[in-house]
Coordinates of C-alpha atoms in Angstrom, one line a residue:
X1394 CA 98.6 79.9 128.2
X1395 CA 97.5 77.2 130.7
X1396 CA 95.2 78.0 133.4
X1397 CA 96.6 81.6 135.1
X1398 CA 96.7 85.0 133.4
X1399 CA 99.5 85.5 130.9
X1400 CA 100.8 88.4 129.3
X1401 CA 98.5 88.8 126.6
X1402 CA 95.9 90.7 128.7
X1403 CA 98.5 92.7 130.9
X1404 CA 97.7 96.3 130.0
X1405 CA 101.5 97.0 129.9
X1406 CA 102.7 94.8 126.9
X1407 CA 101.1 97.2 124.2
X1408 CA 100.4 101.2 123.4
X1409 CA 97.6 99.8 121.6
X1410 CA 95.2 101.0 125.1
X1411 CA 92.0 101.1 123.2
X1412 CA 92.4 97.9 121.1
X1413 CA 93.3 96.4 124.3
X1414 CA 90.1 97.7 126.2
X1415 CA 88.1 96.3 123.2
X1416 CA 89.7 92.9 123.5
X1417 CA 89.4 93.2 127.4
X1418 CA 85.7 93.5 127.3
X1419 CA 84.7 91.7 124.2
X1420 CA 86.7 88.6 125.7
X1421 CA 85.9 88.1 129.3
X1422 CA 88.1 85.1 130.9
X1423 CA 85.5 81.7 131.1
X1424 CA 86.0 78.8 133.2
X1425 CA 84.4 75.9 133.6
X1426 CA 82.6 73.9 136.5
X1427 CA 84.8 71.1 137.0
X1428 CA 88.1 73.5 137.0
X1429 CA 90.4 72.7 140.4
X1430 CA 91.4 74.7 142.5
X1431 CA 95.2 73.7 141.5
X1432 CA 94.3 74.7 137.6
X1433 CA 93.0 78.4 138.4
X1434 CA 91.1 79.8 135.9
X1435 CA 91.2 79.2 131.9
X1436 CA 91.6 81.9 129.2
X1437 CA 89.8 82.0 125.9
X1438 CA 92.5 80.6 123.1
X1439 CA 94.1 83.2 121.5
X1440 CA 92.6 83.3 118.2
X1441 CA 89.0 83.7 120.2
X1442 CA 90.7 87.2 121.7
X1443 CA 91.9 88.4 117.8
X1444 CA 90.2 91.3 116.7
X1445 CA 88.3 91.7 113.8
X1446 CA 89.9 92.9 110.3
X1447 CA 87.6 96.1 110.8
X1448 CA 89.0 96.8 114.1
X1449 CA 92.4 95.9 113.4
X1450 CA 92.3 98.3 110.2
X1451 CA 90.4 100.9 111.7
X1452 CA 93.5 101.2 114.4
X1453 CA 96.2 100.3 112.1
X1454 CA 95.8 102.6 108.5
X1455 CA 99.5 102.8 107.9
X1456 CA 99.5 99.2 108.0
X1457 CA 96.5 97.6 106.5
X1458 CA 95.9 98.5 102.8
X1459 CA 92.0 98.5 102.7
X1460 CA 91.8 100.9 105.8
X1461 CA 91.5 104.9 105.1
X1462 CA 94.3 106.7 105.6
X1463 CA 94.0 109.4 108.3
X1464 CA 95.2 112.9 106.9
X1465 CA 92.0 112.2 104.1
X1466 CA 89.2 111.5 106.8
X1467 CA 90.8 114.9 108.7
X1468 CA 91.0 116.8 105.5
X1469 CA 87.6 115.7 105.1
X1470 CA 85.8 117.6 107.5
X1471 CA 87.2 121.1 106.8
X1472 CA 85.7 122.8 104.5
X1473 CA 88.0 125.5 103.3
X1474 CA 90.0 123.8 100.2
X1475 CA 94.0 125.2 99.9
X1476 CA 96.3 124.9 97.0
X1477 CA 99.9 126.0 96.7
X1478 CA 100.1 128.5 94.0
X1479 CA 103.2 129.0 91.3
X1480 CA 103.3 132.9 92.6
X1481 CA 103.2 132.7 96.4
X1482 CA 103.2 128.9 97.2
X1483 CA 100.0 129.2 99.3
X1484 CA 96.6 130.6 98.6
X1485 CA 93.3 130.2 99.8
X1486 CA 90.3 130.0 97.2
X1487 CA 86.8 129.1 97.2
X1488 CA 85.7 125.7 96.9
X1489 CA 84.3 126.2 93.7
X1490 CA 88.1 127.5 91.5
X1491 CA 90.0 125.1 89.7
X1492 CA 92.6 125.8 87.6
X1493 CA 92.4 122.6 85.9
X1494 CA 93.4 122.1 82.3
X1495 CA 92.0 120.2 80.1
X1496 CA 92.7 118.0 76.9
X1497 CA 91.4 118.4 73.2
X1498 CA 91.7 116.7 70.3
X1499 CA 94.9 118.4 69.1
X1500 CA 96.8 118.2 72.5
X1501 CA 97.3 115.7 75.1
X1502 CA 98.0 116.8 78.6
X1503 CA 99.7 114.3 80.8
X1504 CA 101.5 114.8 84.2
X1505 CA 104.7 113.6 85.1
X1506 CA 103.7 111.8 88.2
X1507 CA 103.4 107.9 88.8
X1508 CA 103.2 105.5 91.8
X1509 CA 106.8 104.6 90.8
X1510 CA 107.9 107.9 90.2
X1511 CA 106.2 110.7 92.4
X1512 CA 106.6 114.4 91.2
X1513 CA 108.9 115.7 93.5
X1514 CA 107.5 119.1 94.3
X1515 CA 104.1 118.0 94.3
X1516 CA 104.3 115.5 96.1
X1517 CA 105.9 117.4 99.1
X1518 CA 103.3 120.3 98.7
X1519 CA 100.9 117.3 99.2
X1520 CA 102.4 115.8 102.1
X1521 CA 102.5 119.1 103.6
X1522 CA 98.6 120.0 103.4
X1523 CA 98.3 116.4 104.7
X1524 CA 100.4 117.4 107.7
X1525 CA 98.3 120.6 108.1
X1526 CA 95.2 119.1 108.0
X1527 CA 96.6 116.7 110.9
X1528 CA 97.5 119.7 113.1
X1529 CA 94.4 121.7 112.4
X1530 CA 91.3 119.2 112.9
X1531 CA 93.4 117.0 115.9
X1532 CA 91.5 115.8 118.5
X1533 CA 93.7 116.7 121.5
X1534 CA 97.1 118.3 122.3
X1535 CA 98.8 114.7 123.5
X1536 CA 102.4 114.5 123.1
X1537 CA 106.1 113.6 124.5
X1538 CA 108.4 115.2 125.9
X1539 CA 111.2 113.5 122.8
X1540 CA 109.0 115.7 120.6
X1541 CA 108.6 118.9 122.4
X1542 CA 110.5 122.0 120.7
X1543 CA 110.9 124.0 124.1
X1544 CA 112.5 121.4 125.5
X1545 CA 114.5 120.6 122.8
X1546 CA 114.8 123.1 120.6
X1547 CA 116.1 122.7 116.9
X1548 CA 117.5 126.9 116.5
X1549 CA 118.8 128.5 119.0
X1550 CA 116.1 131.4 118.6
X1551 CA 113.9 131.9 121.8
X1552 CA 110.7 129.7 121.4
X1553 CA 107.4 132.0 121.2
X1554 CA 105.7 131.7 124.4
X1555 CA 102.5 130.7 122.1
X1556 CA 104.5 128.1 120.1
X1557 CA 102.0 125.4 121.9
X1558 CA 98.4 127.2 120.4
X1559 CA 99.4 128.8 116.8
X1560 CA 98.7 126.1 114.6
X1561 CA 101.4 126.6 111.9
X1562 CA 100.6 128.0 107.6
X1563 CA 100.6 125.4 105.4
X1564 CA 103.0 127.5 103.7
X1565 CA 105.2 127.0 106.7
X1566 CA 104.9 123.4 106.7
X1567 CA 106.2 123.4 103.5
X1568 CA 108.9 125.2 103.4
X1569 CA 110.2 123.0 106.4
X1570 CA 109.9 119.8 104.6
X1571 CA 111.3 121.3 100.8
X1572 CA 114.3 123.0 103.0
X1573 CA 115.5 119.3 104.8
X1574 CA 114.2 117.4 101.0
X1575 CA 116.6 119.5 99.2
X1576 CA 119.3 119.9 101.4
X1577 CA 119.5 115.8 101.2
X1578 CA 118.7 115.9 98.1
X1579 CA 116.0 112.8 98.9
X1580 CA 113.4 111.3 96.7
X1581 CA 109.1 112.0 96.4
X1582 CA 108.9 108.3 97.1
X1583 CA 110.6 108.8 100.5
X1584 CA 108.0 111.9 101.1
X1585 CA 104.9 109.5 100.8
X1586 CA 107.3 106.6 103.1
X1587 CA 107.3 109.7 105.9
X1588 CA 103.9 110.2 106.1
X1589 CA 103.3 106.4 106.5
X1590 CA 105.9 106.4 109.4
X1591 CA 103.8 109.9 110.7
X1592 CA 100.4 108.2 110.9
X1593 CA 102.2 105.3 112.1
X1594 CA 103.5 106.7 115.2
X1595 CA 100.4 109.1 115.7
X1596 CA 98.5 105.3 116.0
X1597 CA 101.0 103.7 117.5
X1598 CA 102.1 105.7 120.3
X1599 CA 98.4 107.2 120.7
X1600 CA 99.5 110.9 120.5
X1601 CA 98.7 114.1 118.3
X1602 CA 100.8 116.3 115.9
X1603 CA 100.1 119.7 117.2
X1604 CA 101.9 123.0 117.5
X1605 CA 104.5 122.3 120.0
X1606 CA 106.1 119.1 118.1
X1607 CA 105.0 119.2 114.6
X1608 CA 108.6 120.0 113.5
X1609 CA 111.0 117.4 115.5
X1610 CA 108.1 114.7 114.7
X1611 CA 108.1 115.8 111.1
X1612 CA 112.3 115.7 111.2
X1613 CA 112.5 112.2 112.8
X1614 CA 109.6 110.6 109.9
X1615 CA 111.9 111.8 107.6
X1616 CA 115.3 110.8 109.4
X1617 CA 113.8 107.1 109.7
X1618 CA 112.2 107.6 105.5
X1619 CA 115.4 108.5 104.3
X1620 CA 117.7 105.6 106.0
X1621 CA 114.9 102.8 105.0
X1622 CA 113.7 104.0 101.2
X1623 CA 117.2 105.3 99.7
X1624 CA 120.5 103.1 99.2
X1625 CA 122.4 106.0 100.3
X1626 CA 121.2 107.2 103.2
X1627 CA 122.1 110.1 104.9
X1628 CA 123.7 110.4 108.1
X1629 CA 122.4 111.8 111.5
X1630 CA 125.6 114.4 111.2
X1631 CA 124.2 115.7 107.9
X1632 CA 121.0 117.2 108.7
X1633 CA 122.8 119.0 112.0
X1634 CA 124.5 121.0 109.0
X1635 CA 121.2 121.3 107.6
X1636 CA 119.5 122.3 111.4
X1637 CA 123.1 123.7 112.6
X1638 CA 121.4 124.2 116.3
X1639 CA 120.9 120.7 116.4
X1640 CA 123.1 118.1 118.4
X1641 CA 123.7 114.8 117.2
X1642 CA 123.4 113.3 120.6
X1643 CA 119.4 114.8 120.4
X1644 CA 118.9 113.3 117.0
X1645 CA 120.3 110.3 117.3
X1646 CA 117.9 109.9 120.8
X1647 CA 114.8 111.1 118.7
X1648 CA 115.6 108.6 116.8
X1649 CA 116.0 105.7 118.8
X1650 CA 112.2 107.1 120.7
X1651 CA 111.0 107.2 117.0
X1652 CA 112.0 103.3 116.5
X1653 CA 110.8 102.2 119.7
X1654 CA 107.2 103.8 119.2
X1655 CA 106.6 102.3 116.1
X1656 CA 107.8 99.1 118.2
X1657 CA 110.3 98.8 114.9
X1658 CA 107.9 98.0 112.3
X1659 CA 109.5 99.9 109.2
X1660 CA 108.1 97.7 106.9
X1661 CA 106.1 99.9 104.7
X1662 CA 104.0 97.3 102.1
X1663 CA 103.6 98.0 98.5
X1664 CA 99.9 98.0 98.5
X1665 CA 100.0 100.8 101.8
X1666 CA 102.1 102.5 99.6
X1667 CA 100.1 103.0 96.5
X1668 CA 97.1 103.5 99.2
X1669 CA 99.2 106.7 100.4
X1670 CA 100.2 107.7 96.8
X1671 CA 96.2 107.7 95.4
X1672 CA 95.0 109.4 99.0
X1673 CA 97.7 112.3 98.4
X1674 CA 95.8 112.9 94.9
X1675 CA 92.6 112.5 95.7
X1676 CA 93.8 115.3 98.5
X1677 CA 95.2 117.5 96.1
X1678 CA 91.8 117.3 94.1
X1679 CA 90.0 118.2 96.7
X1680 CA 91.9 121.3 97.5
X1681 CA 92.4 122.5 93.7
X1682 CA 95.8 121.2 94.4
X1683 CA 96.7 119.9 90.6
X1684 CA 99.6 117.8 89.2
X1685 CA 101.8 120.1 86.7
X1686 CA 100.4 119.2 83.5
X1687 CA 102.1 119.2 80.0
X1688 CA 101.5 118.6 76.2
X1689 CA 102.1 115.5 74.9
X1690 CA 105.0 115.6 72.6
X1691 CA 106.6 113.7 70.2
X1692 CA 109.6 112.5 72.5
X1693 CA 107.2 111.6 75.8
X1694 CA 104.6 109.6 73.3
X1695 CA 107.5 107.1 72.0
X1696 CA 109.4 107.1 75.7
X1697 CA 105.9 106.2 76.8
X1698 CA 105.6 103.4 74.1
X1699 CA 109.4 102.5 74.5
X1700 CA 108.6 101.7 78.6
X1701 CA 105.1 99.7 77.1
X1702 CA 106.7 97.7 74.7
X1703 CA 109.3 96.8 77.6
X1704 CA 105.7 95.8 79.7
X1705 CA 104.5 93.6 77.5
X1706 CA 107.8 91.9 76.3
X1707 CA 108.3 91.3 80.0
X1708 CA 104.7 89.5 80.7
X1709 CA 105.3 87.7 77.4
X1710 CA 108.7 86.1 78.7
X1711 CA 106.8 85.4 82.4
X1712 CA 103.8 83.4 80.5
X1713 CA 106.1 81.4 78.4
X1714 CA 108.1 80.6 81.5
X1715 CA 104.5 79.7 83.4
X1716 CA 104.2 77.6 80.2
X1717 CA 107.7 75.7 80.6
X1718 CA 107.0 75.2 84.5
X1719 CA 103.2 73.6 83.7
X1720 CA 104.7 71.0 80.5
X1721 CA 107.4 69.8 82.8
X1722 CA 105.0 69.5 85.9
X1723 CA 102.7 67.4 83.8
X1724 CA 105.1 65.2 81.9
X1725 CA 104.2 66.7 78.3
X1726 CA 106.9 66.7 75.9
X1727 CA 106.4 68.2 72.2
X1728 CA 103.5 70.8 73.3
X1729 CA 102.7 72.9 70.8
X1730 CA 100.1 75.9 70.2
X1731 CA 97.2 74.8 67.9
X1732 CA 96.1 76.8 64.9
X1733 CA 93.2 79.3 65.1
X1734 CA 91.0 78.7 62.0
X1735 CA 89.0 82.1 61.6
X1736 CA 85.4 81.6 59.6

């Protein structure tokens, strides 16, 4: 650091601009009275410039577990509550129906979703409504020209001359992300790992998912998604035959845009994870959006005991393992469990 101006406050090193004007003001550079004229001036130490945790989560959601993810504070201020619907896949109801379903004594009704293992179709319908809610309660209309459709279009149909103003349908949204999901036949848990790298970039590169660029931003998330979260990724050259109009020179640059924006951080924690997998059902509660719920029967109750009994014969073998390490730590041979004597 020494006694000139380094790097860390040159306004080019980060896209970070308004964590950087924070940090600008809240840590002016000090010097002291008997500084030379030869040792210029001195800059706080580095640790003195960090930003707080609040701060740094507030900026960074995809990132930090304990900061609120963005598509629920957005979704938050609407009022209007949509649900996809088993007859026309998008409906728009009062706040006050539910078509919830509820259990009795006789019958058990469970859904088929977990952290581990998202619903497939669910989850998508819920990434989609987060994606909507991004688009219609933005902020601005900031974007990149790697992202515009006119200028690079992914059908060779004539762009509407309004493509930049008509927010798109939820159902539209949908349809999009369930056509390129199936197609690669790709997994729920690389849905919620798309919306991560979508907030990720909106943060990171300090731009907005509107109109004009909802679609190639969408199609890169899940490009990136599918190459990190599954073994057996699929290639650049397979979605052009899903998008035939699309070159594989112009993916394989979105791509390489995509990367640099999020400065390369793919690393997508377990604990953001699970954040992103609760926030996409606390979304669909809000919006009468439910999981698909079924009857408890016979087989599901002793899969589900099977998969517990697998649980706690796992935790049993870690604690007797624990033990092992803690006797041979100590020096303790012969250990062994006392008695309980019940009165």
């Amino acid at each position: 650091m020494g006694g000139s101006v380094s790097c860390c406050i040159s306004p080019r090193e980060s896209p970070k601009i308004h964590r950087r004007e924070v940090e600008l003001e809240e840590c002016p550079i000090t010097t002291t009275e008997d500084v030379s004229e030869d040792t210029g001036t001195y800059l706080q130490h580095i640790s003195d410039r960090e930003l707080p945790d609040e701060l740094a989560q507030e900026a960074n959601p995809s990132d930090h577990p304990r900061a609120s993810t963005l598509f629920l504070n957005k979704s938050q201020t609407d009022g209007i509550c949509i649900f996809l619907s088993k007859r026309s896949d998008l409906l728009l109801f009062s706040p006050g129906f539910s078509n919830q379903t509820f259990s009795s004594c006789s019958t058990i009704f469970i859904d088929d979703s977990t952290v581990s293992q998202p619903n497939l179709k669910s989850t998508i319908k819920c990434v989609a409504l987060a994606i909507y809610y991004h688009i219609k309660n933005r902020d601005s209309n900031r974007s990149l020209d790697i992202f515009d459709e006119k200028k690079h279009p992914l059908s060779r149909e004539k762009v509407p001359d309004d493509y930049s103003v008509v927010d798109p349908e939820h159902k539209l949204i949908y349809r999009f992300i369930r056509t390129l999901f199936s197609s690669a036949q790709l997994t729920a848990e690389c849905a919620i790992v798309t919306l991560v790298y979508l907030e990720r970039l909106l943060t990171y590169a300090e731009m907005d998912i509107c109109p004009c660029n909802w679609k190639r931003i969408v199609l890169g998330a899940i490009l990136l998604a599918s190459k990190v979260w599954d073994d057996q990724a699929v290639w650049n050259v397979d979605y052009c035959q899903i998008l035939k109009d699309i070159s594989v020179e112009d993916m394989n640059e979105m791509e390489r845009h995509f990367l640099e924006l999020l400065q390369f951080n793919i690393n997508v924690p377990a604990s953001v994870y699970a954040k992103y997998y609760f926030d996409l059902r606390s979304l669909a509660d809000d919006n009468n959006l439910s999981f698909p719920l079924e009857p408890l029967s016979n087989k599901r109750a002793q899969k589900l005991e099977a998969i517990s009994r697998l649980c706690e014969d796992k935790y049993r073998d870690l604690g007797k393992s624990a033990m092992r390490r803690s006797v041979s730590a100590d020096n303790l041979v012969g250990v062994k469990n006392a008695q309980a004597v019940l009165s």
